[in-house]
PDB file of C-alpha atoms in Angstrom:
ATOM      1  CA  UNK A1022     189.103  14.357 128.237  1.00  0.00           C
ATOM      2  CA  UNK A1023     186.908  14.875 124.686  1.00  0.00           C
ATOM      3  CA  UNK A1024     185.245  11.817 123.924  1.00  0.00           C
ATOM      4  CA  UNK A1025     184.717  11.464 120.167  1.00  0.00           C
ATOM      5  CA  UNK A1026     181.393  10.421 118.622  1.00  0.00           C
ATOM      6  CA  UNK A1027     181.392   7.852 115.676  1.00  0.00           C
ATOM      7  CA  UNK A1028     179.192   8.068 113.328  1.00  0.00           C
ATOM      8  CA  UNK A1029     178.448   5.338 110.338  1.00  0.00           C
ATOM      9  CA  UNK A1030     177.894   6.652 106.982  1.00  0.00           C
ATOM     10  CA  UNK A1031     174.978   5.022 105.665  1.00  0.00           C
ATOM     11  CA  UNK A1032     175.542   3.850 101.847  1.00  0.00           C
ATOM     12  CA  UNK A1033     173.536   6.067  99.442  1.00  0.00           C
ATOM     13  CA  UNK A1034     171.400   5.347  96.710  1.00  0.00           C
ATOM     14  CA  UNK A1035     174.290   5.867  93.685  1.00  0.00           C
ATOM     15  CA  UNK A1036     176.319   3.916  95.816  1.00  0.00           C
ATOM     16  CA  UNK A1037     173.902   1.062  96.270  1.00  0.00           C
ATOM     17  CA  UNK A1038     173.510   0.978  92.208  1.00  0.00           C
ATOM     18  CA  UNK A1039     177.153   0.747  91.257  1.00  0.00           C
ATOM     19  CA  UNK A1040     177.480  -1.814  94.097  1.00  0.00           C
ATOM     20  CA  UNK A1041     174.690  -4.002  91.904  1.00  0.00           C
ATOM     21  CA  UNK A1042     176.196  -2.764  88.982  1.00  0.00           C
ATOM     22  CA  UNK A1043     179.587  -4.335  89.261  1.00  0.00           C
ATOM     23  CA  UNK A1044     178.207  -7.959  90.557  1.00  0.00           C
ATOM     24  CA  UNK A1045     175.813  -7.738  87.638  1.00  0.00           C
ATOM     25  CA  UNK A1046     178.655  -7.686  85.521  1.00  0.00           C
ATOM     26  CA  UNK A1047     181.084  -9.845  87.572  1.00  0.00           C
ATOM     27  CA  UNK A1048     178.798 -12.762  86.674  1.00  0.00           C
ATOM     28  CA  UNK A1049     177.629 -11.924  83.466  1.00  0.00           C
ATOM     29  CA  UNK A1050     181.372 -12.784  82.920  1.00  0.00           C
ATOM     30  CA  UNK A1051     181.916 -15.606  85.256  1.00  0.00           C
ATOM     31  CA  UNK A1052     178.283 -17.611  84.151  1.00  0.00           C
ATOM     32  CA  UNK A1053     179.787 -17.983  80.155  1.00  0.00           C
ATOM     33  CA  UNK A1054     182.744 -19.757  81.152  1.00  0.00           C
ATOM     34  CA  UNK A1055     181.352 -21.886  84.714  1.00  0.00           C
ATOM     35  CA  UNK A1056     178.891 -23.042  81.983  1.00  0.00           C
ATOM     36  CA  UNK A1057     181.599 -24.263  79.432  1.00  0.00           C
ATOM     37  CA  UNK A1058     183.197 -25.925  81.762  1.00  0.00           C
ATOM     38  CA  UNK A1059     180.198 -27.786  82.694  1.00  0.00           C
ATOM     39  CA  UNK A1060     179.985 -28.910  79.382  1.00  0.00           C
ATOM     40  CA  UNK A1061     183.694 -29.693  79.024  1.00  0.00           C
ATOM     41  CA  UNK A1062     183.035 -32.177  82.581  1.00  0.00           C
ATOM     42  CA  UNK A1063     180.039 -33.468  80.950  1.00  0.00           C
ATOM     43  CA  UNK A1064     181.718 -34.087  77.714  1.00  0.00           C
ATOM     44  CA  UNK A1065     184.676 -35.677  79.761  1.00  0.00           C
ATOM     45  CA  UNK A1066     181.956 -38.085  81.612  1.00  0.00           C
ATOM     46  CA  UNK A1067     180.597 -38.958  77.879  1.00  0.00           C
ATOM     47  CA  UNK A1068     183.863 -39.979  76.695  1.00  0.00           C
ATOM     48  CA  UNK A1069     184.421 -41.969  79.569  1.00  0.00           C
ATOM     49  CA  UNK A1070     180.659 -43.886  78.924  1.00  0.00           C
ATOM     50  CA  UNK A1071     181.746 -44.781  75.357  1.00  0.00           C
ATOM     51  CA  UNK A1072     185.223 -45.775  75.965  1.00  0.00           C
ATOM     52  CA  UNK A1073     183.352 -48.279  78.094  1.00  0.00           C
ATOM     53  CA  UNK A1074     181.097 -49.044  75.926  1.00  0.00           C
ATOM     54  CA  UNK A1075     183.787 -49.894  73.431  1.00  0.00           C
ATOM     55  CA  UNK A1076     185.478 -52.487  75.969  1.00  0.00           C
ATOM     56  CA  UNK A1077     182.396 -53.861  76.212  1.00  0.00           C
ATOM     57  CA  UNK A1078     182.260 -54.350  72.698  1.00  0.00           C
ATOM     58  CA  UNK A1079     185.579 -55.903  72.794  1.00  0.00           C
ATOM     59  CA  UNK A1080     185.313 -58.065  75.368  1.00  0.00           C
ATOM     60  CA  UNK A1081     182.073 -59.210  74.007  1.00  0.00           C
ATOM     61  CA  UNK A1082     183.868 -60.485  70.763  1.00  0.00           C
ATOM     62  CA  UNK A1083     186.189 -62.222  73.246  1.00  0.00           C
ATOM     63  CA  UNK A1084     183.935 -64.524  74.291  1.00  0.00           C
ATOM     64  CA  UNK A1085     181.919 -64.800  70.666  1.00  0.00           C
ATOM     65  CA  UNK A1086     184.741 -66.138  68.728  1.00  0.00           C
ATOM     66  CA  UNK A1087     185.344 -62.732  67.641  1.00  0.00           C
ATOM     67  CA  UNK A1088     181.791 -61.458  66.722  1.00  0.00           C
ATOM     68  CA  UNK A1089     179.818 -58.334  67.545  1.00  0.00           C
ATOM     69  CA  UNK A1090     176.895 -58.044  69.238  1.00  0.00           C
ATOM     70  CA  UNK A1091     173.990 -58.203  66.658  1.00  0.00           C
ATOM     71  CA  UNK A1092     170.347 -57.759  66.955  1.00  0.00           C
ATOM     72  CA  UNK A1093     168.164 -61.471  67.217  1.00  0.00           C
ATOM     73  CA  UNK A1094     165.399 -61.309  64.612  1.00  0.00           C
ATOM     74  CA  UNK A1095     162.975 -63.476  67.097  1.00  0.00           C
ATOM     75  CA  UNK A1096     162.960 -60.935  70.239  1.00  0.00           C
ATOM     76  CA  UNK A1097     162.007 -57.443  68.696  1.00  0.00           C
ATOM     77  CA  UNK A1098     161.815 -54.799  69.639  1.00  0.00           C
ATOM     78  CA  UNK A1099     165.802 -55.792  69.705  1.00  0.00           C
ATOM     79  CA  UNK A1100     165.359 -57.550  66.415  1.00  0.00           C
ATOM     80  CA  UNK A1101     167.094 -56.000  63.209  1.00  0.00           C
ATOM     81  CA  UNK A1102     166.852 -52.638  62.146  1.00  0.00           C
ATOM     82  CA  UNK A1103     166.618 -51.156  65.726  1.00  0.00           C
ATOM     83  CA  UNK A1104     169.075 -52.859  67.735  1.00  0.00           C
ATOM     84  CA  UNK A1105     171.383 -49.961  66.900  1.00  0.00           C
ATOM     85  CA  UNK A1106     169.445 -47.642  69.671  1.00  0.00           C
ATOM     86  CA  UNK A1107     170.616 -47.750  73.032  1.00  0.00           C
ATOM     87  CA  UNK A1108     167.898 -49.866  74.406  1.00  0.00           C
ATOM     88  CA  UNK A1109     168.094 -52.372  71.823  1.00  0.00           C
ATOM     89  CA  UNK A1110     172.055 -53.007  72.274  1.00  0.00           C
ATOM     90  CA  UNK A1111     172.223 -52.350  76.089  1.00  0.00           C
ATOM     91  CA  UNK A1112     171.264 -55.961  77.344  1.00  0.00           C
ATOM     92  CA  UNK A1113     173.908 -57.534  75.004  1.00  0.00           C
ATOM     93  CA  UNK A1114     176.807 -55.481  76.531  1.00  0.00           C
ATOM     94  CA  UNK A1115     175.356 -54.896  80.337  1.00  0.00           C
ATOM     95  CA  UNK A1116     177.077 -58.539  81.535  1.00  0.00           C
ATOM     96  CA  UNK A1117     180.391 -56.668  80.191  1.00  0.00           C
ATOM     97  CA  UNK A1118     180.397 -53.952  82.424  1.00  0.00           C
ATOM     98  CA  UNK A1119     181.540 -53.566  85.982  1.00  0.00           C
ATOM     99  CA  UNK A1120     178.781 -54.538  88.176  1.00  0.00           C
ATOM    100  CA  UNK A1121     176.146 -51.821  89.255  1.00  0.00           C
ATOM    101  CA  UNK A1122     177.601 -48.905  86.729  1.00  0.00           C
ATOM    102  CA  UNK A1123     175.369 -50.764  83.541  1.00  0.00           C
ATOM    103  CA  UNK A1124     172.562 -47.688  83.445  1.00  0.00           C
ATOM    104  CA  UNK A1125     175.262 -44.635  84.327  1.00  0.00           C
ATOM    105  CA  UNK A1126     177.671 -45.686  81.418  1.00  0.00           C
ATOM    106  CA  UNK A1127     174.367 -45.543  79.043  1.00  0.00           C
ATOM    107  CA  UNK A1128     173.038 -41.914  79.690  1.00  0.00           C
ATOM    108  CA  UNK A1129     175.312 -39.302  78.823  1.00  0.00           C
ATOM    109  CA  UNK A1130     175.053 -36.324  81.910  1.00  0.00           C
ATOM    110  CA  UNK A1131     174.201 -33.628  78.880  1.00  0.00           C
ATOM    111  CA  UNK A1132     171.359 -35.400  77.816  1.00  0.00           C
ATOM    112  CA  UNK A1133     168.225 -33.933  78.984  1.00  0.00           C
ATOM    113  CA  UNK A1134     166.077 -35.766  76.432  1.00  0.00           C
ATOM    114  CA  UNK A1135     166.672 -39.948  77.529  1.00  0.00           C
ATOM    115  CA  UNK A1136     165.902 -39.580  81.092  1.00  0.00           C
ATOM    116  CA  UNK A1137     162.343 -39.013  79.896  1.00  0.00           C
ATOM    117  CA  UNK A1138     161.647 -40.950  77.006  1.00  0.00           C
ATOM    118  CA  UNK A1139     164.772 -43.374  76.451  1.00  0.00           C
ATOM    119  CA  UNK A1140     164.859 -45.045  79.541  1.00  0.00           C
ATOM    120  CA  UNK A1141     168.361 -43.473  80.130  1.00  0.00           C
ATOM    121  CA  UNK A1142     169.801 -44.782  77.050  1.00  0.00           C
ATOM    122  CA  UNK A1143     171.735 -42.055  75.703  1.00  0.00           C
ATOM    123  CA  UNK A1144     173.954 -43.892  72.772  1.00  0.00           C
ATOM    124  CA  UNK A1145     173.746 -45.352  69.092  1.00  0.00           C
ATOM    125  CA  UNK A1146     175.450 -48.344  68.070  1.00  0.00           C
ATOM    126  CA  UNK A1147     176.190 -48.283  64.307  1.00  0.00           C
ATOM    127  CA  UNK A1148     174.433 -51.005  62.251  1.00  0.00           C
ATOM    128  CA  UNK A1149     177.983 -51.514  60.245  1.00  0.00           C
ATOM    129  CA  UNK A1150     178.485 -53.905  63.462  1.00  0.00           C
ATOM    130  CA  UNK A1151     175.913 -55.950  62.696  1.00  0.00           C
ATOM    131  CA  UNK A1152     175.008 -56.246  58.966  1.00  0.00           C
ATOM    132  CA  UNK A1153     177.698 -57.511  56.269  1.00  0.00           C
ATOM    133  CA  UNK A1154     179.127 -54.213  53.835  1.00  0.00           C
ATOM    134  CA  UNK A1155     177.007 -55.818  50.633  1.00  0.00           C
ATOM    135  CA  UNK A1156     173.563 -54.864  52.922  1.00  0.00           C
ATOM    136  CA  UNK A1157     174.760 -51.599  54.088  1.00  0.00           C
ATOM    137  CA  UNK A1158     175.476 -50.798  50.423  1.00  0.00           C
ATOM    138  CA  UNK A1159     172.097 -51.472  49.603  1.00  0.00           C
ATOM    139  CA  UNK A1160     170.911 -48.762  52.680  1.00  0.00           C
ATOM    140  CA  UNK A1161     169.942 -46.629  50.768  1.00  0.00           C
ATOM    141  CA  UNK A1162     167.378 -44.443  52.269  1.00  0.00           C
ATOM    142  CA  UNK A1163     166.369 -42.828  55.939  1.00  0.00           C
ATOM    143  CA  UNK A1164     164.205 -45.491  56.072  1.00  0.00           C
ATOM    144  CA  UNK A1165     166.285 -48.137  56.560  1.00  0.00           C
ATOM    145  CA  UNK A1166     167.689 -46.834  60.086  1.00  0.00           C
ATOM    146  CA  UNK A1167     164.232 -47.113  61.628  1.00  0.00           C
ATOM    147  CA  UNK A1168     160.892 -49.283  59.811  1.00  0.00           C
ATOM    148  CA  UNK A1169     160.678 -52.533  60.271  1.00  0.00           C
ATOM    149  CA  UNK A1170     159.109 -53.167  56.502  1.00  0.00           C
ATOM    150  CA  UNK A1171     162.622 -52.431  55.236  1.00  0.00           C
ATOM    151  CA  UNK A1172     165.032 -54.543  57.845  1.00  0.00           C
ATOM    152  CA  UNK A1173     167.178 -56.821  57.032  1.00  0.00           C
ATOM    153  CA  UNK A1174     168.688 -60.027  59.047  1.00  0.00           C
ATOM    154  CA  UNK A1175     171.717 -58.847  61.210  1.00  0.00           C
ATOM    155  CA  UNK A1176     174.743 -60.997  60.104  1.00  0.00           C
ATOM    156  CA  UNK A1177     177.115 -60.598  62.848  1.00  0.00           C
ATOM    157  CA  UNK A1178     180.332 -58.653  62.035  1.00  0.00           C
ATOM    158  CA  UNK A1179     183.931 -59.617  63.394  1.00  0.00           C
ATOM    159  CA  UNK A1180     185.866 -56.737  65.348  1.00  0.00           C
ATOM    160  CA  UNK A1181     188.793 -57.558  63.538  1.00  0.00           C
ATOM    161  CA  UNK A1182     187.265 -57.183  59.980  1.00  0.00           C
ATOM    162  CA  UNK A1183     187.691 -53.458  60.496  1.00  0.00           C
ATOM    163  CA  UNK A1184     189.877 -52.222  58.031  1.00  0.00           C
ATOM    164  CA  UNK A1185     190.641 -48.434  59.112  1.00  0.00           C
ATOM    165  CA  UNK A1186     189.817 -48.542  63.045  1.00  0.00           C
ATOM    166  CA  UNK A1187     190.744 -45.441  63.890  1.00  0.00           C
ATOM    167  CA  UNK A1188     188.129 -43.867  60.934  1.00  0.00           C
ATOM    168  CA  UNK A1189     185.511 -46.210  61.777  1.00  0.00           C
ATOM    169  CA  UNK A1190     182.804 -45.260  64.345  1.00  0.00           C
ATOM    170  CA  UNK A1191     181.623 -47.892  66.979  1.00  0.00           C
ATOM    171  CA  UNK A1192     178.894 -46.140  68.592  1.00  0.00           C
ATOM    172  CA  UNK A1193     178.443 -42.011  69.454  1.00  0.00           C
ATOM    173  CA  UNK A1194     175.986 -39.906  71.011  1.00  0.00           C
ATOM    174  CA  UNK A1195     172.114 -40.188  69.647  1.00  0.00           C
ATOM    175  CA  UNK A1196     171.868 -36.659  70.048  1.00  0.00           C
ATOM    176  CA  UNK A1197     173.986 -33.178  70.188  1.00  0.00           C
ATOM    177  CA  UNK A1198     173.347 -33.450  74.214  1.00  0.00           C
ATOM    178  CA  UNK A1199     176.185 -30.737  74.343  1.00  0.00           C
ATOM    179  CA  UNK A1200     174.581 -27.869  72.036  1.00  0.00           C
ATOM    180  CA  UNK A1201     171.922 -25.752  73.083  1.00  0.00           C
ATOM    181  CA  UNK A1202     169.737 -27.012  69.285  1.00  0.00           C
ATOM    182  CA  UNK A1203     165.810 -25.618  68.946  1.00  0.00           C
ATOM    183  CA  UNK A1204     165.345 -29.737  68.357  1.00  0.00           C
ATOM    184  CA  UNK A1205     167.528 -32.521  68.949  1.00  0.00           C
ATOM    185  CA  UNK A1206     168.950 -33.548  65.137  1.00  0.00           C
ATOM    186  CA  UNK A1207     169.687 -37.119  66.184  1.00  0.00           C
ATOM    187  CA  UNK A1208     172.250 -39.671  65.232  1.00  0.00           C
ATOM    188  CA  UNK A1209     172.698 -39.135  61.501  1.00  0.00           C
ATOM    189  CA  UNK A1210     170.880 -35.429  61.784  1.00  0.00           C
ATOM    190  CA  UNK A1211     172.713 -32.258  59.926  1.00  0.00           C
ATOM    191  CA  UNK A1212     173.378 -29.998  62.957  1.00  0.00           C
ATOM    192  CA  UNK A1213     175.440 -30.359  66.056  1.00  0.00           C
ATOM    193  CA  UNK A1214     178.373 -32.501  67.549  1.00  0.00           C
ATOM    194  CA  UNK A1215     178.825 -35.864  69.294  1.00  0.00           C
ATOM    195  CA  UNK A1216     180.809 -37.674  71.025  1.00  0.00           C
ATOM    196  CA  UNK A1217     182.084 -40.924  69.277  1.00  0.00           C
ATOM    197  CA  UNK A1218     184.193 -44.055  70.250  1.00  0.00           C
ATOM    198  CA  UNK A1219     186.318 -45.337  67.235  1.00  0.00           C
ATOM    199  CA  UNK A1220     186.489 -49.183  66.119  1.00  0.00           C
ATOM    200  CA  UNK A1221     190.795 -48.312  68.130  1.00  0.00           C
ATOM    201  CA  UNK A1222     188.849 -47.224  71.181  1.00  0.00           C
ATOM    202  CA  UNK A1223     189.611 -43.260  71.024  1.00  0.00           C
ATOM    203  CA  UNK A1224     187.120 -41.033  71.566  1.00  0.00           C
ATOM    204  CA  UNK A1225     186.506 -37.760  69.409  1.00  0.00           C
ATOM    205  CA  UNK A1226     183.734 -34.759  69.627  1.00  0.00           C
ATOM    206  CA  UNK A1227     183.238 -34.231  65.959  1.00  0.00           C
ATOM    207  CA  UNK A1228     180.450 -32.226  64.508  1.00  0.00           C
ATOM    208  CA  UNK A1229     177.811 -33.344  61.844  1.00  0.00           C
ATOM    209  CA  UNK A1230     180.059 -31.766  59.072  1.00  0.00           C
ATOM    210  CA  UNK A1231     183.234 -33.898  59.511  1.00  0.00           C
ATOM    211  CA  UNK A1232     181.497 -37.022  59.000  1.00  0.00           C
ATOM    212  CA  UNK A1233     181.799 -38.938  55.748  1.00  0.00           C
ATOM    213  CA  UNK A1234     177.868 -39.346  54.222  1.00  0.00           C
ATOM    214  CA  UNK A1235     177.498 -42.540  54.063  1.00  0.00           C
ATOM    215  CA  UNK A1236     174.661 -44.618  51.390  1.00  0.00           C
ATOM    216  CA  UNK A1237     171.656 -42.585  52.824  1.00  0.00           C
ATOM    217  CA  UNK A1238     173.322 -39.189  51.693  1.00  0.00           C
ATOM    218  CA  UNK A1239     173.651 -38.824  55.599  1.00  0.00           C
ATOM    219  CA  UNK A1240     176.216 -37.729  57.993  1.00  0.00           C
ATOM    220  CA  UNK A1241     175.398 -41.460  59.243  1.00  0.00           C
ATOM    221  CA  UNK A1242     177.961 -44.079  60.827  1.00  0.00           C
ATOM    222  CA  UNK A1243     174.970 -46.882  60.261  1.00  0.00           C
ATOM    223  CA  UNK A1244     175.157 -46.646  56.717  1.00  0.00           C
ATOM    224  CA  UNK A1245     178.978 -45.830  56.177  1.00  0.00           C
ATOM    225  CA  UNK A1246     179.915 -46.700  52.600  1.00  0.00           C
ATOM    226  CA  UNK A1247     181.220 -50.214  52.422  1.00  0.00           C
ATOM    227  CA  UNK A1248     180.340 -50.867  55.931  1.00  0.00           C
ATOM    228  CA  UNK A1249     183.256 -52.084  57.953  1.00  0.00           C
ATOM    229  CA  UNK A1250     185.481 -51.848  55.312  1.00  0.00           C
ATOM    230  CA  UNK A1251     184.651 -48.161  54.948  1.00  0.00           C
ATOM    231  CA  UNK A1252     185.664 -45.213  57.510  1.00  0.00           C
ATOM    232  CA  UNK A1253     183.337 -42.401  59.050  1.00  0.00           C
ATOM    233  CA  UNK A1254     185.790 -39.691  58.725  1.00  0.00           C
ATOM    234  CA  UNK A1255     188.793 -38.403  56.504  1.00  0.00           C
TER     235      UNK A1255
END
């Protein structure tokens, strides 16, 4: 009887190299689209957040004879002109929300910027909500969105005094949190997209360009033309 020796071939060098070769470039193709649809997940999760958000909103005017939260002039930093920032309007919807799920719904899961220096608060609220069309129409300048020399009272705004809800934007994302931007551009900043929650309670991810420029000369849902009876987009 021969008995046959095996032997194992060992793999060489070239081989080794075209091995790395072809995983190199199995997952320079495979990393492009796990990371979209990362950002289509967290852009799913955002939409989710607002359309929240804009129940809160609703059921809020329920129970206020039909009003919208609005900022309280005698409690700042909640007072006027910055109640539209997440951390102003939070407290007034949080009692609206299912219990425990308050801070999630706030912080959008493609923000990398709140965690740190927003206290998770991820969202805008537009100032149309809360001040009548005749004081957005005088908004006139960057400056009203943010100093307090230039506030004016919030006069709270009914829901149903919306003229063209589906063109009218509740609240959206602060920031692009879905672009990879050299610096976030911010709520009413030229560059980027957001997610926003219509006045009808759809959502839409619309990008800087498709929104209407409202009295500032900005792509700006706070200072939409006409306020409530205006609309955000065409």
């Amino acid at each position: 009887m021969t008995i046959r020796s095996s032997t194992h071939r060992a793999f060489t060098l070239v081989e080794l190299l075209v091995v790395i070769g072809v995983i190199a470039l199995l997952v320079s193709i495979l990393l492009p689209s796990l990371a979209s649809a990362r950002r289509a997940a967290q852009r799913t999760a955002c939409m989710s957040n607002l359309r929240q958000i804009g129940l809160a909103v609703t059921l809020y005017a329920n129970d206020h004879r039909g009003f919208m939260p609005a900022g309280d002039d005698t409690n700042p930093p909640v007072a006027g002109v910055w109640f539209w920032m997440g951390r102003g309007f939070r407290p007034a919807l949080e009692p609206y929300l299912p219990r425990g799920t308050g801070a999630g719904v706030f912080w959008c899961p493609g923000d990398e910027i709140a965690t740190n220096r927003f206290d998770s608060t991820s969202y805008a609220y537009a100032m149309t909500n809360y001040h009548s069309p005749e004081q957005i129409n005088l908004m006139t300048t960057v400056g009203h969105n943010y100093l307090a020399s230039l506030a004016m009272p919030p006069i709270p705004q009914r829901l149903a005094a919306i003229r063209q809800s589906s063109q009218k934007i509740l609240a959206g994302e602060g920031n692009a949190n879905h672009e990879r931007l050299r610096a976030a551009p911010g709520w009413f900043g030229r560059a980027g997209s957001r997610v926003f929650i219509f006045a009808d309670n759809h959502c839409e991810y619309l990008s800087w360009e498709q929104i209407i420029p409202g009295n500032d000369g900005l792509p700006n849902p706070n200072t939409t033309i006409d306020g409530l009876k205006g609309k955000d987009v065409r």
